[in-house]
XYZ file of C-alpha atoms in Angstrom:
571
model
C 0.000 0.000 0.000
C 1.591 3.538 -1.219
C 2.033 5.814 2.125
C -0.661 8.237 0.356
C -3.387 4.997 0.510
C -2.487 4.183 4.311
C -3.061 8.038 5.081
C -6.288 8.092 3.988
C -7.103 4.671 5.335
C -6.138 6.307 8.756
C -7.868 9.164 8.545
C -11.085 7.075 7.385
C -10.640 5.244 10.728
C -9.911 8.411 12.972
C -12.961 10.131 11.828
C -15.147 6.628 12.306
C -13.446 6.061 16.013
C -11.555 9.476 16.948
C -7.656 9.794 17.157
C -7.142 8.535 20.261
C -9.100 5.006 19.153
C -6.651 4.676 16.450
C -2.942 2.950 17.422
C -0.095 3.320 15.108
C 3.120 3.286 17.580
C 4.327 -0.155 18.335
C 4.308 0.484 22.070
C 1.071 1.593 21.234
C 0.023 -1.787 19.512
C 2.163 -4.141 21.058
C -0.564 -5.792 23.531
C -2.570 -5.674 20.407
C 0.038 -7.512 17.939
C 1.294 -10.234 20.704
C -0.592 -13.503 21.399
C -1.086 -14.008 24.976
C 1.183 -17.321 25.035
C 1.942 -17.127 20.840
C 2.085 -14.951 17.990
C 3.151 -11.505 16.991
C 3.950 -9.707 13.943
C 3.839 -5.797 12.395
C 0.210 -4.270 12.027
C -0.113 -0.744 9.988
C -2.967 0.594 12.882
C -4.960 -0.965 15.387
C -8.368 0.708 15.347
C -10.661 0.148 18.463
C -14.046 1.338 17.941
C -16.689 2.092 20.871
C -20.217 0.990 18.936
C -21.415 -1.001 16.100
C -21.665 1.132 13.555
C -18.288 2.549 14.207
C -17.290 -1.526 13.791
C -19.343 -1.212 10.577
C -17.245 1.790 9.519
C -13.993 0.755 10.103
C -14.800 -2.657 8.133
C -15.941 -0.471 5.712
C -12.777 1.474 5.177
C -10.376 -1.444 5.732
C -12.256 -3.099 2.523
C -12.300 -0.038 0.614
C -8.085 0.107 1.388
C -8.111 -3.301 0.630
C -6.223 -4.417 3.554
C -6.386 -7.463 5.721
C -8.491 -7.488 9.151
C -7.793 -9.373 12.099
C -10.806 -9.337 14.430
C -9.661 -9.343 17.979
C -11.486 -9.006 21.621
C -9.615 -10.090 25.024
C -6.866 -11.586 22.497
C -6.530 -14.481 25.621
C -6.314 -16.898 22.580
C -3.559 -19.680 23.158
C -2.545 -20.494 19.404
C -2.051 -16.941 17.813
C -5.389 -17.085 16.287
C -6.369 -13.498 16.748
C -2.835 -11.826 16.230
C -0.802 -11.637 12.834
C 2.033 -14.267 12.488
C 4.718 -12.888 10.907
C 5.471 -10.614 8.655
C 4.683 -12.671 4.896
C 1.152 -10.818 3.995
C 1.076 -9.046 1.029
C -0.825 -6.368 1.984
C -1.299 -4.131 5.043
C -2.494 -5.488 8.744
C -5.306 -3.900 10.543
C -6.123 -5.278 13.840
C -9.887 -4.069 14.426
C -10.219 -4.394 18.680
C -13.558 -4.836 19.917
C -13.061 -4.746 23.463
C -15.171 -1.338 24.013
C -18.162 -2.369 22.571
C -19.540 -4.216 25.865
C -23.693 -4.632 25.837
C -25.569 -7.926 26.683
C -29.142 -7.844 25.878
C -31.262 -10.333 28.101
C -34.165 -12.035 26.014
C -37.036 -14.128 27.224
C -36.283 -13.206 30.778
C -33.091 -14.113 30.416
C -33.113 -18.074 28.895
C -31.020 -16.254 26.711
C -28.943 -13.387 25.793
C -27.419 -11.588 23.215
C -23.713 -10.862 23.621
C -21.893 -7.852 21.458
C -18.364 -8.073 20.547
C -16.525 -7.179 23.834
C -18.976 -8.765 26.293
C -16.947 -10.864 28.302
C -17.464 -14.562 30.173
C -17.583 -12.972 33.381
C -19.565 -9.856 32.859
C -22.243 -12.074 31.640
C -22.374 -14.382 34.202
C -22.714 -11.331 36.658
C -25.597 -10.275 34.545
C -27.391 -13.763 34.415
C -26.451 -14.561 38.523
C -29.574 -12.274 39.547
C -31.943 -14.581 37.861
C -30.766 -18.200 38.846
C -29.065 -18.636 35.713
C -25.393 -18.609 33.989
C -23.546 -18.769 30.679
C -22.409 -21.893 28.853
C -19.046 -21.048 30.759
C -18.628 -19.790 34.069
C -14.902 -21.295 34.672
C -11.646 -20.981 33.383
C -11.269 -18.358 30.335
C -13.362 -16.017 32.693
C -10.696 -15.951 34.702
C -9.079 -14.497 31.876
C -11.445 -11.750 30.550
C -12.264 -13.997 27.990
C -15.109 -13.015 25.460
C -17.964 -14.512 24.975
C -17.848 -13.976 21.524
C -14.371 -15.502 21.115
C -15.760 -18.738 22.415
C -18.233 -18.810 19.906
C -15.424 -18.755 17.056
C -13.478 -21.076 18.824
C -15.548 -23.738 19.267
C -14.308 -23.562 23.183
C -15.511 -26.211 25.117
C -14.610 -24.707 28.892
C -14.736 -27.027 31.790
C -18.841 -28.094 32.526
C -19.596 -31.674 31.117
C -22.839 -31.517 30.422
C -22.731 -28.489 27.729
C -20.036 -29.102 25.140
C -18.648 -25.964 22.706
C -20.259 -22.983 22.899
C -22.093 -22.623 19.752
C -25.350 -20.957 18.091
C -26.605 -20.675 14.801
C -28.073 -17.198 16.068
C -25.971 -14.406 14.693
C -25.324 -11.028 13.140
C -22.152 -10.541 11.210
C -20.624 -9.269 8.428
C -18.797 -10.822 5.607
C -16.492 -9.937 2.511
C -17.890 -11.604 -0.691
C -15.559 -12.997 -3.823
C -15.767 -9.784 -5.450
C -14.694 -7.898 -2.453
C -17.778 -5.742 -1.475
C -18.990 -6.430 2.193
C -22.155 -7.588 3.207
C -24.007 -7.772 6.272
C -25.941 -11.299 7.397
C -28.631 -10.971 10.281
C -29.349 -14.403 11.579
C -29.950 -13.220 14.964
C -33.631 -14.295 15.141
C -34.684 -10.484 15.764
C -36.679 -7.949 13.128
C -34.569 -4.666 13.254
C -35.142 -3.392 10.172
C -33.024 -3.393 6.959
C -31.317 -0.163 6.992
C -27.364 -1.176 7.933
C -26.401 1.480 10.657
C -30.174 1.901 11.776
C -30.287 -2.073 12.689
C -26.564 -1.777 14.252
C -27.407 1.119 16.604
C -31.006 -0.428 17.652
C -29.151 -3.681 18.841
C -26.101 -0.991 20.394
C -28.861 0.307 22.318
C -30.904 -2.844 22.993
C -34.125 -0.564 21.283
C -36.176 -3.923 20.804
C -38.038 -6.003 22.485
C -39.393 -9.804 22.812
C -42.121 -8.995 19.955
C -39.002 -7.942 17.646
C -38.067 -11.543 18.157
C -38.872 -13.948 14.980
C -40.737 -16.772 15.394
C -39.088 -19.884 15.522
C -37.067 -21.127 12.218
C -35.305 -24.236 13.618
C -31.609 -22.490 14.879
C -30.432 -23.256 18.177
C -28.551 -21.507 21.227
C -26.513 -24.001 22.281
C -25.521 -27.856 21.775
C -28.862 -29.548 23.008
C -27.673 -32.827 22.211
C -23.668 -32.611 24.288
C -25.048 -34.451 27.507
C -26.064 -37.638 25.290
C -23.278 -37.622 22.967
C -20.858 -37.620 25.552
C -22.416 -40.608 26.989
C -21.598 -42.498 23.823
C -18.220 -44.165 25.868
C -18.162 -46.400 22.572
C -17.765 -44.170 20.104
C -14.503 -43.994 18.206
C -14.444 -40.115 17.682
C -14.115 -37.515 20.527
C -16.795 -36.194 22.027
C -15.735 -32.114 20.978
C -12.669 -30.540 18.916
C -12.569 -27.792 16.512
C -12.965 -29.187 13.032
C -15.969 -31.338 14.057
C -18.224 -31.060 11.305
C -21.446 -30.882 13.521
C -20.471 -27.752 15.196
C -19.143 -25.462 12.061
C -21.878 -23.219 11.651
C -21.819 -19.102 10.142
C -20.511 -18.081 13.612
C -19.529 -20.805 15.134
C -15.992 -22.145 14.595
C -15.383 -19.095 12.383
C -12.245 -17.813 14.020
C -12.261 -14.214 12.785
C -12.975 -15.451 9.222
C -16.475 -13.231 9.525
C -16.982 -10.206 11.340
C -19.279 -10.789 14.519
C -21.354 -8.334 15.398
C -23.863 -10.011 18.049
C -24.747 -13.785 18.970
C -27.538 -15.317 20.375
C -27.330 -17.991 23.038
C -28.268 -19.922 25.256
C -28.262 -19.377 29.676
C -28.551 -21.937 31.954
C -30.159 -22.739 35.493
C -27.575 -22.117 38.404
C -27.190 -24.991 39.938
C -28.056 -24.167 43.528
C -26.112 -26.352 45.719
C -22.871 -28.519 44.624
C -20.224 -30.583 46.267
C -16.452 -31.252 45.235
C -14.588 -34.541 45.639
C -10.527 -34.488 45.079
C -9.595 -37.678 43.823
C -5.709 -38.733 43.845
C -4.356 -41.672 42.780
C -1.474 -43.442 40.972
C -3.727 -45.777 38.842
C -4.506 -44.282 35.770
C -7.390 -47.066 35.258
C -9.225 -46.205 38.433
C -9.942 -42.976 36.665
C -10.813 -44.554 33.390
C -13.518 -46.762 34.992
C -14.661 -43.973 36.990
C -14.927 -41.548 34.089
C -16.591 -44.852 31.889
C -19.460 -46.179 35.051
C -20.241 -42.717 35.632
C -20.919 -41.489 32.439
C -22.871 -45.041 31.463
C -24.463 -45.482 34.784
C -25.069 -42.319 36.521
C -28.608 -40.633 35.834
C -27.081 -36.662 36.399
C -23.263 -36.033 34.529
C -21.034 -33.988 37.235
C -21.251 -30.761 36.801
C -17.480 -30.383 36.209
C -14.443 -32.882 36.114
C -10.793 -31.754 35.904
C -7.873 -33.077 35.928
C -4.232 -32.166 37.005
C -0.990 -34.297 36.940
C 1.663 -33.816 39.766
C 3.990 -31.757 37.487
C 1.753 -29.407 36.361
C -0.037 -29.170 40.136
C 4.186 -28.482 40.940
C 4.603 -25.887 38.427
C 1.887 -23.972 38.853
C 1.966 -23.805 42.713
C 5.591 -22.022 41.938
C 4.993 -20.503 38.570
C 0.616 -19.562 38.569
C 0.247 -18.767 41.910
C 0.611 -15.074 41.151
C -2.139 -15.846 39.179
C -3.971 -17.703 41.782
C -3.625 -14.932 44.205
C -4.857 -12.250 41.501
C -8.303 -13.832 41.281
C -8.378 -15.043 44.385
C -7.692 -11.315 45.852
C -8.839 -9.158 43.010
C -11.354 -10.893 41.703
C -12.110 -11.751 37.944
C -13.388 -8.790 36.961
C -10.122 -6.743 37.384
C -7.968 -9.279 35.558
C -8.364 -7.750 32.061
C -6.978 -4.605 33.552
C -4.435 -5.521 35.088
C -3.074 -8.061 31.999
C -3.303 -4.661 30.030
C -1.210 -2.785 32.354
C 1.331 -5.499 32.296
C 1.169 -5.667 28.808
C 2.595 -1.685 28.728
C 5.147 -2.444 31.122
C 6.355 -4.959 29.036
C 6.353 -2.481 25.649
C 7.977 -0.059 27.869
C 10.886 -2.680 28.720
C 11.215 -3.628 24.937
C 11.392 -0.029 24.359
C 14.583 -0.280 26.304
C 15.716 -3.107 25.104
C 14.914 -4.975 28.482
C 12.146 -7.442 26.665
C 14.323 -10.569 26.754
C 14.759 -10.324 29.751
C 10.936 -11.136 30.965
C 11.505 -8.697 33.407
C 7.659 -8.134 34.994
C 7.265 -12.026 34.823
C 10.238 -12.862 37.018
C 9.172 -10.131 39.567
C 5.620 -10.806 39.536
C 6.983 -14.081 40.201
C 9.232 -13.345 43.178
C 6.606 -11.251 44.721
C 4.552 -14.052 44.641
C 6.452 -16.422 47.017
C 6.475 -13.391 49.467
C 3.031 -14.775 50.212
C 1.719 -17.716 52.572
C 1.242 -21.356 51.036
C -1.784 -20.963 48.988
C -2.714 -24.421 48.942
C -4.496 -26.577 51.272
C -2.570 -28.891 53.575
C -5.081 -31.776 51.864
C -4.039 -30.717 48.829
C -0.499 -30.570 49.104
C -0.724 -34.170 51.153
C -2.501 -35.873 47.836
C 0.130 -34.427 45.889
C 2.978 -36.073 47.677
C 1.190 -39.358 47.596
C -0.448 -39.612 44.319
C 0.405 -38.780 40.909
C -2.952 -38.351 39.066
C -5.525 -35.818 40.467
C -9.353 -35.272 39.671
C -11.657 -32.564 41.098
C -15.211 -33.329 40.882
C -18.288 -30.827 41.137
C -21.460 -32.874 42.012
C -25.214 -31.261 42.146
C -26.366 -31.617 45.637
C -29.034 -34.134 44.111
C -25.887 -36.532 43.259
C -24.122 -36.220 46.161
C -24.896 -39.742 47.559
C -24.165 -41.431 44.974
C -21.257 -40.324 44.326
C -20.353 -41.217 47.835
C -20.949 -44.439 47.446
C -19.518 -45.154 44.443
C -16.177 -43.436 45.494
C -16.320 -45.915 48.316
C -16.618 -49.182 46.504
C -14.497 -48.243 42.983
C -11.699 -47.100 45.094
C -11.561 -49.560 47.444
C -8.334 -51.610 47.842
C -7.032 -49.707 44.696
C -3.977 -47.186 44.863
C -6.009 -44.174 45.674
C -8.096 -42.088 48.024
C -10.972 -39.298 47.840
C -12.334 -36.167 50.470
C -14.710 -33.849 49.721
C -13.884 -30.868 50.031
C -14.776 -27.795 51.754
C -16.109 -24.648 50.433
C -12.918 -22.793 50.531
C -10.649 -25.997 49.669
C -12.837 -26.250 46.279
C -12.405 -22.765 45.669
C -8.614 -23.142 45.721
C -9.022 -26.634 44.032
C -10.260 -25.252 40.827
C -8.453 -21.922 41.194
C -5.181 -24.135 41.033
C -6.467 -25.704 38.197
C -7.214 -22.959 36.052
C -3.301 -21.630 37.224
C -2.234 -24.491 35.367
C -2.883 -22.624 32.018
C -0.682 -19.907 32.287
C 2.297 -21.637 34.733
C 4.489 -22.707 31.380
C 4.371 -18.953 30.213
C 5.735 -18.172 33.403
C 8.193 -20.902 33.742
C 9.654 -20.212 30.084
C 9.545 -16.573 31.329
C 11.949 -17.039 34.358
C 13.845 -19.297 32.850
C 14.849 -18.386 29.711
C 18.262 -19.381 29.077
C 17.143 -22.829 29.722
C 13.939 -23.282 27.921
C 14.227 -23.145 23.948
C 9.707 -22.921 23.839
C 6.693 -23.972 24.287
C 4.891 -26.319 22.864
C 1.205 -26.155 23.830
C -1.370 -28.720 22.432
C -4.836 -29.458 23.189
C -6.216 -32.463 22.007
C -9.340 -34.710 22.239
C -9.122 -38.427 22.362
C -11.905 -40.931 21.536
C -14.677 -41.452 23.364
C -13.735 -45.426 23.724
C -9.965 -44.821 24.567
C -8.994 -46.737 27.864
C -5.832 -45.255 27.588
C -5.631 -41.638 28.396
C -1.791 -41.052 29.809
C 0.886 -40.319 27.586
C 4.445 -42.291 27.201
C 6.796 -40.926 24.959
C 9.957 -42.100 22.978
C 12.976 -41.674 24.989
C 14.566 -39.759 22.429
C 11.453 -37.361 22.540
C 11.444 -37.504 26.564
C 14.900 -36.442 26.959
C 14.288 -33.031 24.644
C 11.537 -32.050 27.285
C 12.341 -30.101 30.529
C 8.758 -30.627 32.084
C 5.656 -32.193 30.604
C 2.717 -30.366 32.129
C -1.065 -32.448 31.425
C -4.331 -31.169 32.729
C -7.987 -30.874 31.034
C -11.164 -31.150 30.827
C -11.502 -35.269 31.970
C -14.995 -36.739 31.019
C -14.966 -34.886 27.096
C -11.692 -36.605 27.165
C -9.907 -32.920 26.360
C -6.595 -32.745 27.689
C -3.817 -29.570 27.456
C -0.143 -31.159 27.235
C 2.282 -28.383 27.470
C 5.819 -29.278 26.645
C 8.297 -27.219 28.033
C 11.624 -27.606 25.576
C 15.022 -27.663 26.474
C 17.235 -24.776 24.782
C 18.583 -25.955 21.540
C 16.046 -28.463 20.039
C 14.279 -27.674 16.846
C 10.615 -27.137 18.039
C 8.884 -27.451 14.798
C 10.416 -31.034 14.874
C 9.343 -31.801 18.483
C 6.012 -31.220 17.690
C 5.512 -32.873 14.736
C 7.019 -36.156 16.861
C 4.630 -35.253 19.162
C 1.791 -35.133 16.747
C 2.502 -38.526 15.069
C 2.445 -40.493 18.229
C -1.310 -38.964 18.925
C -2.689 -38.967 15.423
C -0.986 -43.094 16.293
C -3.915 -42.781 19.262
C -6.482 -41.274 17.194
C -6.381 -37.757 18.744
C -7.871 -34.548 17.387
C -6.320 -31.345 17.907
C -6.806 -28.921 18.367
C -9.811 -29.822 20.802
C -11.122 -26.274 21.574
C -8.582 -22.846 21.810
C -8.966 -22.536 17.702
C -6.008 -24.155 14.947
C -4.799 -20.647 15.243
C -1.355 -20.293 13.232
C 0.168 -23.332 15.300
C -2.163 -26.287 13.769
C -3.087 -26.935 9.643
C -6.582 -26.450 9.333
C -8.105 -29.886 7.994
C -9.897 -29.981 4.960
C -12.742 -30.384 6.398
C -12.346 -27.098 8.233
C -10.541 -25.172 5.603
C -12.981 -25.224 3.265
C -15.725 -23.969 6.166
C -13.210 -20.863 6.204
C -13.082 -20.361 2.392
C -16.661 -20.681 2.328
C -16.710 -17.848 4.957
C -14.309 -15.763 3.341
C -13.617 -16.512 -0.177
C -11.020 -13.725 -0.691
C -9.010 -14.135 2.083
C -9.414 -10.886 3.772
C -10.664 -11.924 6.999
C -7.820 -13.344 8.813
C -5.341 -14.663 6.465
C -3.097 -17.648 7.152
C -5.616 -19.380 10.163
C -4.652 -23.003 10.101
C -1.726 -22.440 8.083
C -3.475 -21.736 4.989
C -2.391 -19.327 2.759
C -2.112 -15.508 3.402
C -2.037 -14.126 0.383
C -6.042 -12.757 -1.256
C -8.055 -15.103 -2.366
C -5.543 -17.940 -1.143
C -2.885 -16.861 -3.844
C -5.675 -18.408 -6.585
C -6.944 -14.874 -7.587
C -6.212 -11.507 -8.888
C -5.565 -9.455 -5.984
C -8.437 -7.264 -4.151
């Protein structure tokens, strides 16, 4: 683009937003162009507009410039998949951030809700806790300042068994056709009339009401049929991942291929009492024929089941529990703040030329261990004795049962269960949801050791008995620590590698990925093929049918980043 093309493309943007809602400076864009565990490259602006129809308008002049758009909101992705990657495009970068356009609408007294770009996990879940109910996901990426949106692209799965990705087939969004003009696609199930910015600033506003809703035409909220699919333990496919044909959908599994606007979904009832048992053990198959009887036999699915091995319960009591103590003392609703503030320092220290040398990590770090143990003493007792650990959340209703299950499956076995207390489950799945961020950290503070990270999330079969992972020595030997945790009945699992300085990463993985495409994995499972993972054909047609010139994210799944897939004349 000729520096007389990108000045008018930024002055399009800065009337549509205002100057100060229009980034140029890489400090400026930095938190903007880095992945939060992967990805970065150069951007020409990032633009970060405060309604819809601003969104509208800036789409508007990035097609007109005929540059590419990255969509991004909290950018907590794991895989790069809402950053650039690199710097191979052959046209300008715009990174269009929606984080300031916040509103959730609550529809049919609040069975469900419509979500605008920046809504997040946990604002929603505030919104829906007045009326007894909650969002698909009320665990985890909130913890993050996750959107809600995001998940929808994502195909996330989060961490409660009974409701699968979050998905809907009830959307508005906006989408570049083959011949480069940009269209807008209401799906959303609501009459708001036809004129563009008219229908964008009655949803802004939430100017409707439950007789704007249309009547009924067969699209769904959610994934009504997760709870019995799971269930299928003999099934030779996983129960979720991201190219799963049944769950690609406009919106859903898009991954910043179309620009969202608003989706429709589903809430759920609170469950109103629940109990949590912490299961250790060093028998991987007392888990598997827990996770198999319960899911064949047991009339209610737990609400929740995750699991942690003793490595990655180690490393993140060292290297998360800054984390921990964040939410734990700050609460979730602060977190996206404070990432962002951390996210200048660290532009500030590039600035200096201080960036290698993780600087805010290793202090945030050390400030950490200034604190108490964090952990309960049953905790850190089950972790001395037992290798394998699984919390589960039971409804009240289920309680019993699970009792007396735990009793007889576990007895004279190499294991042992307690349920927990209030404030020992809180720090349970606190711990857990450390876990996530604890190889950042590690890499982070030690550096000079640690080459990368390699990060995979994968689903195995439904029927698989075997659920731990042995590696080749040869592969063993390249890996500092081996950090496995997930999402235990959908059979989801994270395996972080953390690499020893000097191997060849891209080679790692790809031994990696042979021995679990051996094992008939998936992957990625739910956090989006991002630029780590190809995008199977299955999948990558889904994105060229959503974006047939490229424009829209370029290079997702590895696919090509030049327009129209380097097949075309150039838009």
């Amino acid at each position: 683009m000729k520096g007389e093309d990108l000045a008018s493309l930024l002055a399009h943007l800065r009337h549509a937003v205002g100057d100060r809602h229009v980034l140029t400076h890489d400090r400026q864009t930095r938190r903007f162009r880095f992945g939060y565990r992967f990805g970065s490259g150069p951007v020409a602006a990032v633009v970060r507009p405060g309604s819809l129809v601003e969104q509208w308008r800036c789409l508007q002049a990035c097609v007109d410039a005929g540059t590419a758009i990255i969509m991004q909101a909290a950018n907590t992705g794991l895989t790069g998949g809402s950053t650039p990657h690199g710097a191979d495009y052959d046209r300008p970068v715009v990174i269009i951030s929606t984080t300031r356009i916040k509103g959730i609408h609550l529809v049919d007294g609040g069975r469900q809700v419509i979500c605008l770009p920046g809504a997040t996990l946990h604002e929603l879940e505030r919104r829906l806790r007045p009326l007894g109910r909650e969002p698909h996901s009320v665990i985890g990426s909130s913890c993050l300042g996750a959107s809600v949106m995001g998940g929808v692209c994502n195909n996330s799965g989060g961490s409660l068994v009974r409701r699968g990705p979050a998905y809907t087939e009830l959307a508005l969004y906006a989408r570049i056709e083959a011949d480069g003009t940009l269209a807008l696609v209401n799906h959303l199930g609501i009459d708001l009339g036809e004129a563009v910015e008219t229908l964008l600033d009655r949803l802004d506003r939430g100017a409707f009401t439950d007789a704007d809703l249309i009547a009924d035409q067969g699209r769904c909220g959610s994934d009504h049929d997760y709870a019995s699919h799971v269930r299928n333990i003999e099934a030779d496919t996983p129960a979720r991942f991201n190219a799963d044909p049944r769950k690609l959908h406009e919106a859903s599994g898009s991954a910043g291929k179309l620009a969202l606007f608003a989706v429709r979904l589903d809430s759920f009832p609170q469950e109103d009492a629940s109990g949590v048992f912490y299961i250790g053990t060093n028998d991987p198959g007392l888990l598997t024929d827990l996770r198999r009887d319960m899911l064949r036999d047991f009339p209610g699915l737990p609400i929740a089941a995750e699991y942690v091995h003793r490595t990655a319960f180690d490393i993140a009591a060292r290297y998360g529990k800054d984390m921990f103590l964040a939410v734990r003392l700050l609460g979730t609703d602060r977190l996206p703040a404070l990432f962002a503030f951390k996210a200048r320092v660290d532009g500030w220290l590039d600035s200096l030329g201080l960036g290698r040398h993780h600087l805010a990590d290793r202090l945030l770090n050390q400030f950490a261990r200034c604190f108490p143990q964090h952990l309960p003493r049953r905790m850190r007792s089950y972790r001395d004795r037992y290798e394998h650990h699984l919390m589960i959340r039971m409804a009240a209703a289920d309680m019993d049962a699970m009792r007396a299950y735990l009793e007889r499956s576990i007895d004279g076995r190499d294991g042992a269960y307690f349920e927990c207390s209030a404030d020992e489950a809180d720090r349970a799945f606190q711990h857990r949801f450390a876990v996530a961020g604890a190889a950042v950290r590690y890499r982070a503070v030690h550096h000079r050791a640690v080459e990368d990270i390699v990060a995979l999330d994968i689903a195995l079969p439904r029927n698989s008995l075997v659920w731990t992972e042995t590696l080749p020595a040869e592969i063993e030997a390249e890996a500092i620590a081996k950090l496995y945790y997930g999402h235990f009945f959908c059979h989801v699992f994270h395996q972080d590698y953390v690499v020893r300085k000097g191997t060849d990463i891209e080679q790692f993985e790809q031994r990696v990925l042979r021995q679990l495409d051996a094992r008939g994995a998936e992957y990625p499972a739910e956090h989006n093929v991002g630029h780590l993972y190809p995008a199977k054909p299955a999948l990558a047609n889904f994105y060229r049918g959503l974006d047939p010139s490229n424009r829209m994210n370029p290079g997702i799944g590895q696919m090509p980043m030049q327009s129209h897939y380097g097949n075309g004349p150039k838009v």
